[in-house]
GROMACS .gro file of C-alpha atoms in nm:
model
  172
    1UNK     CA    1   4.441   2.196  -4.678
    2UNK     CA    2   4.212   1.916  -4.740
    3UNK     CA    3   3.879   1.948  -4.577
    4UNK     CA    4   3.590   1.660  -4.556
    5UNK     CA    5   3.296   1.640  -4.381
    6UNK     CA    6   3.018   1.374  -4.256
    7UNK     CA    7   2.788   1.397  -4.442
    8UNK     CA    8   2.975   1.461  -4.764
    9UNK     CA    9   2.852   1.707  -4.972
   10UNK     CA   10   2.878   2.048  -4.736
   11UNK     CA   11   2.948   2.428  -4.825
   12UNK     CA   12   3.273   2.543  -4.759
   13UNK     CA   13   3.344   2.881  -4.675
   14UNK     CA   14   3.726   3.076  -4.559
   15UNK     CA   15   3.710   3.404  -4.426
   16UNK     CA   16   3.322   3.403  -4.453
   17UNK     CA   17   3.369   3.342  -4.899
   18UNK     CA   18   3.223   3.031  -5.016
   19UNK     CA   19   3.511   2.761  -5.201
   20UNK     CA   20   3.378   2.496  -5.285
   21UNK     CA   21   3.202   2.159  -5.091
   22UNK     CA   22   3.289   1.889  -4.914
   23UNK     CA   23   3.558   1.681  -4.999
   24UNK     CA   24   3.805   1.941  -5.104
   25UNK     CA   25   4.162   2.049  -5.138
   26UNK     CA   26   4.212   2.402  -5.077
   27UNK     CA   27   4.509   2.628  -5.089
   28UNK     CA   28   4.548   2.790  -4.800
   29UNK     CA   29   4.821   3.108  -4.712
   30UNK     CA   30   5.004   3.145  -4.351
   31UNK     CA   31   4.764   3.349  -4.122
   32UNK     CA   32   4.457   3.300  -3.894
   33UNK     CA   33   4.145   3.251  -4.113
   34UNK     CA   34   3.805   3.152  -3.988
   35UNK     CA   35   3.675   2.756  -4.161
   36UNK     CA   36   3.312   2.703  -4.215
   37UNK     CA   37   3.159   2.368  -4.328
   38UNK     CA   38   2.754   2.418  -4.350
   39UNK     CA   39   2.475   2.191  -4.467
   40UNK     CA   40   2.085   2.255  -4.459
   41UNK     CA   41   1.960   2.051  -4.200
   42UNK     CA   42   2.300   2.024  -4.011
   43UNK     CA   43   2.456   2.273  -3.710
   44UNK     CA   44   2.752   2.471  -3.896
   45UNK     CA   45   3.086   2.364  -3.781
   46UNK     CA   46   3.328   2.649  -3.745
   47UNK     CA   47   3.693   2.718  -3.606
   48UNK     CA   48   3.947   3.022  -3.647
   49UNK     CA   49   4.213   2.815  -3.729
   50UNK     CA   50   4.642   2.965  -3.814
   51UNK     CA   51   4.783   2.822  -4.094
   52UNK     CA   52   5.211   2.817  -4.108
   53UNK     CA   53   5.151   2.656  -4.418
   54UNK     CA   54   5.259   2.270  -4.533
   55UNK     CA   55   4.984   1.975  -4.554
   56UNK     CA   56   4.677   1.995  -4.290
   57UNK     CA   57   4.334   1.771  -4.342
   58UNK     CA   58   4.024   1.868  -4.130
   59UNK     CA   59   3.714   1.651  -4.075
   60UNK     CA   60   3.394   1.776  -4.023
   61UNK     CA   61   3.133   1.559  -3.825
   62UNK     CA   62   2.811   1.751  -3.893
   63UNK     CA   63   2.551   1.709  -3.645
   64UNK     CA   64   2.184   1.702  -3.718
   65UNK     CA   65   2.007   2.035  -3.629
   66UNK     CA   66   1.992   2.432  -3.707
   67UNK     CA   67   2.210   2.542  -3.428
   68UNK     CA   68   2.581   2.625  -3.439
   69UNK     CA   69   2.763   2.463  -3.182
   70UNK     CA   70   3.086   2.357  -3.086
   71UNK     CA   71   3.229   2.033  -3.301
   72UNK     CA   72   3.595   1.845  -3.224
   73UNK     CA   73   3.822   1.882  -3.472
   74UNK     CA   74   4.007   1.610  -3.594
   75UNK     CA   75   4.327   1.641  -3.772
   76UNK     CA   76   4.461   1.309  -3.980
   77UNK     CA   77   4.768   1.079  -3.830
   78UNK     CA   78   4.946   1.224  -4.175
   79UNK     CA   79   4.897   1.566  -4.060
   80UNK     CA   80   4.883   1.644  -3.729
   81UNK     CA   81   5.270   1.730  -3.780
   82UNK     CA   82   5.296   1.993  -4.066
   83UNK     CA   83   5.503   1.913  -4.340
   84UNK     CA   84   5.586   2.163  -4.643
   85UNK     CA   85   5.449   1.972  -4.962
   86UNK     CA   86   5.306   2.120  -5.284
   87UNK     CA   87   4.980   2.219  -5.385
   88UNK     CA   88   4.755   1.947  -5.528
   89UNK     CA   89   4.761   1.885  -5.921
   90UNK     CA   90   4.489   2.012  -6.154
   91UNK     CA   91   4.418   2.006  -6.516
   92UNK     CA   92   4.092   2.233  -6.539
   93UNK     CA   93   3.868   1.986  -6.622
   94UNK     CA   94   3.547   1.867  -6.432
   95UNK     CA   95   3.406   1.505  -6.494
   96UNK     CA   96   3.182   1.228  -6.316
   97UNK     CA   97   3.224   0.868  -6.394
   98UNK     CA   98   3.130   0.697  -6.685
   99UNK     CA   99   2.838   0.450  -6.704
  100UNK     CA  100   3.166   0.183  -6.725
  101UNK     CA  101   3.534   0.289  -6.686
  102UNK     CA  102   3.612   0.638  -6.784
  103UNK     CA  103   3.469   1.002  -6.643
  104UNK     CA  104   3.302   1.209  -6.886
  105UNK     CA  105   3.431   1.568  -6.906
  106UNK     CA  106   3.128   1.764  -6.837
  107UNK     CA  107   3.337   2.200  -6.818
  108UNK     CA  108   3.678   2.267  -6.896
  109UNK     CA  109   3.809   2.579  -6.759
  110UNK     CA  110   3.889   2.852  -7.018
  111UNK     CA  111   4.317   2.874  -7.030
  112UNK     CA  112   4.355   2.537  -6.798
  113UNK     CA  113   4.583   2.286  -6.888
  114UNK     CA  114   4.324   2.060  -7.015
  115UNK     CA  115   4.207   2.345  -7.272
  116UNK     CA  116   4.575   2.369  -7.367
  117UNK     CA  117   4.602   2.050  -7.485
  118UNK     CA  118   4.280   2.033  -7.652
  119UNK     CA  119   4.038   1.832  -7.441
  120UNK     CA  120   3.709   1.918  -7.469
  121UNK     CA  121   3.326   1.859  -7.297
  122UNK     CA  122   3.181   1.546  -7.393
  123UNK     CA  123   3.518   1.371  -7.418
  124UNK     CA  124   3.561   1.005  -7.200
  125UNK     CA  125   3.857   0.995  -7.016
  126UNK     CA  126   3.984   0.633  -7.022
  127UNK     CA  127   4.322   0.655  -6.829
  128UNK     CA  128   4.585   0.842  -6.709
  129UNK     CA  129   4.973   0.783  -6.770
  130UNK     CA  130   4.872   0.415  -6.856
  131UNK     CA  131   4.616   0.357  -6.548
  132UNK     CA  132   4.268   0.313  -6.587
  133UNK     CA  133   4.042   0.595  -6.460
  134UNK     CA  134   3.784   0.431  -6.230
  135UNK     CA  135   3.598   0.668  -5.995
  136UNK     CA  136   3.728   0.978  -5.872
  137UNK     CA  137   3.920   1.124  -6.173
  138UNK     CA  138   3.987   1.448  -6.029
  139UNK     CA  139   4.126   1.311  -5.763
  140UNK     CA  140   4.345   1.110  -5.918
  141UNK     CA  141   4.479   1.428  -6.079
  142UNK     CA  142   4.570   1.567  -5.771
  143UNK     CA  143   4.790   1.325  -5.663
  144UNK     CA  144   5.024   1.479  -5.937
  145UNK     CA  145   5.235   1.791  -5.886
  146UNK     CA  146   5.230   2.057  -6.054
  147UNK     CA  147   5.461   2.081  -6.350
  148UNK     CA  148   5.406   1.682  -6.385
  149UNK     CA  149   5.372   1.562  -6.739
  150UNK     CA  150   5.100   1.312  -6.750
  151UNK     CA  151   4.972   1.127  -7.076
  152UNK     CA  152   4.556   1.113  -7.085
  153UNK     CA  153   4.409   0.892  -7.276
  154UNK     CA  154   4.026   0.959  -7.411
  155UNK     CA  155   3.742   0.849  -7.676
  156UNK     CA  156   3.619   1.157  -7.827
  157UNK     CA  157   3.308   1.013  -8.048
  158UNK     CA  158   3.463   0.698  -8.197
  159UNK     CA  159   3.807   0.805  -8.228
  160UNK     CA  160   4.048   0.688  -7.942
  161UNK     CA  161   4.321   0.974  -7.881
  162UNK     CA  162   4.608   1.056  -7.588
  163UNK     CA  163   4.682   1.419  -7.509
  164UNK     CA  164   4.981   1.475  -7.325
  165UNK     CA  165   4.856   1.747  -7.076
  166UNK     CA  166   5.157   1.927  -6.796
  167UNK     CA  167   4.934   1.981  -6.427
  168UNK     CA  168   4.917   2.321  -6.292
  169UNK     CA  169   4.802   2.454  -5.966
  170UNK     CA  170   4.437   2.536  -5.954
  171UNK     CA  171   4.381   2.935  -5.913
  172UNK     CA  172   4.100   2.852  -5.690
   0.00000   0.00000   0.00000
């Protein structure tokens, strides 16, 4: 499930456990499960929601107040059929961009694919599988499947290097 909200930036809770914020891809298993998306300042937006499984994208519109209270839900054109697809890539590694091209790896998580093939905090990721990395590095990750094979190329220090890293499935 991919889940955004407006504003950006929002707690995201399933079955009453925070998972992360707002923009996020989340895996989700068949059932009923209860969605919350909550900002200070904002009414919480909240829905029981059952999940067969496939590809589903929710968008929050947060409204300005303290009050819960009842919020359409829109689904995307892509998804309001469900369709069976795979889980989003991941390589364990968090980054933000770069003061020019390139996102810094600022935690790479212990065991991930990243740590596997030897990428480390600090390191400037310049491109992936030949492409430039621009702005949103993680999510140019997940547009890979899992068990992809992707080349990443990165300045650690001085020293230009390539690691070729395989993309798992986050166990998030």
């Amino acid at each position: 499930m991919a889940i955004s909200s407006t504003p950006a930036g929002a707690e995201i809770y399933l079955d009453q456990e925070f998972v992360g914020n707002t923009p996020s891809s989340l895996d989700v298993t068949a059932g009923t499960h209860s969605i919350s998306v909550k900002k200070p300042g904002f009414q919480d937006w909240s829905r029981e929601m059952s999940f067969q499984g496939g590809a589903i994208t929710l968008s929050a519109e947060l409204v300005p107040g303290s009050v819960a209270a009842p919020q359409p839900v829109r689904l995307s054109q892509r998804s309001a059929s469900v369709v069976v697809g795979t889980p989003p890539g991941w390589i364990g590694v968090a980054a933000q961009p770069a003061t020019t091209d390139g996102a810094v790896v600022t935690a790479v998580f212990p065991d991930g694919p990243g740590a596997k093939a030897g990428l480390k905090v600090g390191d400037i990721i310049q491109s992936v599988n030949g492409t430039t990395v621009k702005d949103d590095f993680e999510t140019a990750i997940a547009t890979y499947k899992p068990g992809t094979n992707i080349v990443v190329g990165f300045m650690r220090g001085a020293w230009a290097s390539v690691k070729l890293v395989t993309v798992g499935q986050s166990p998030l």
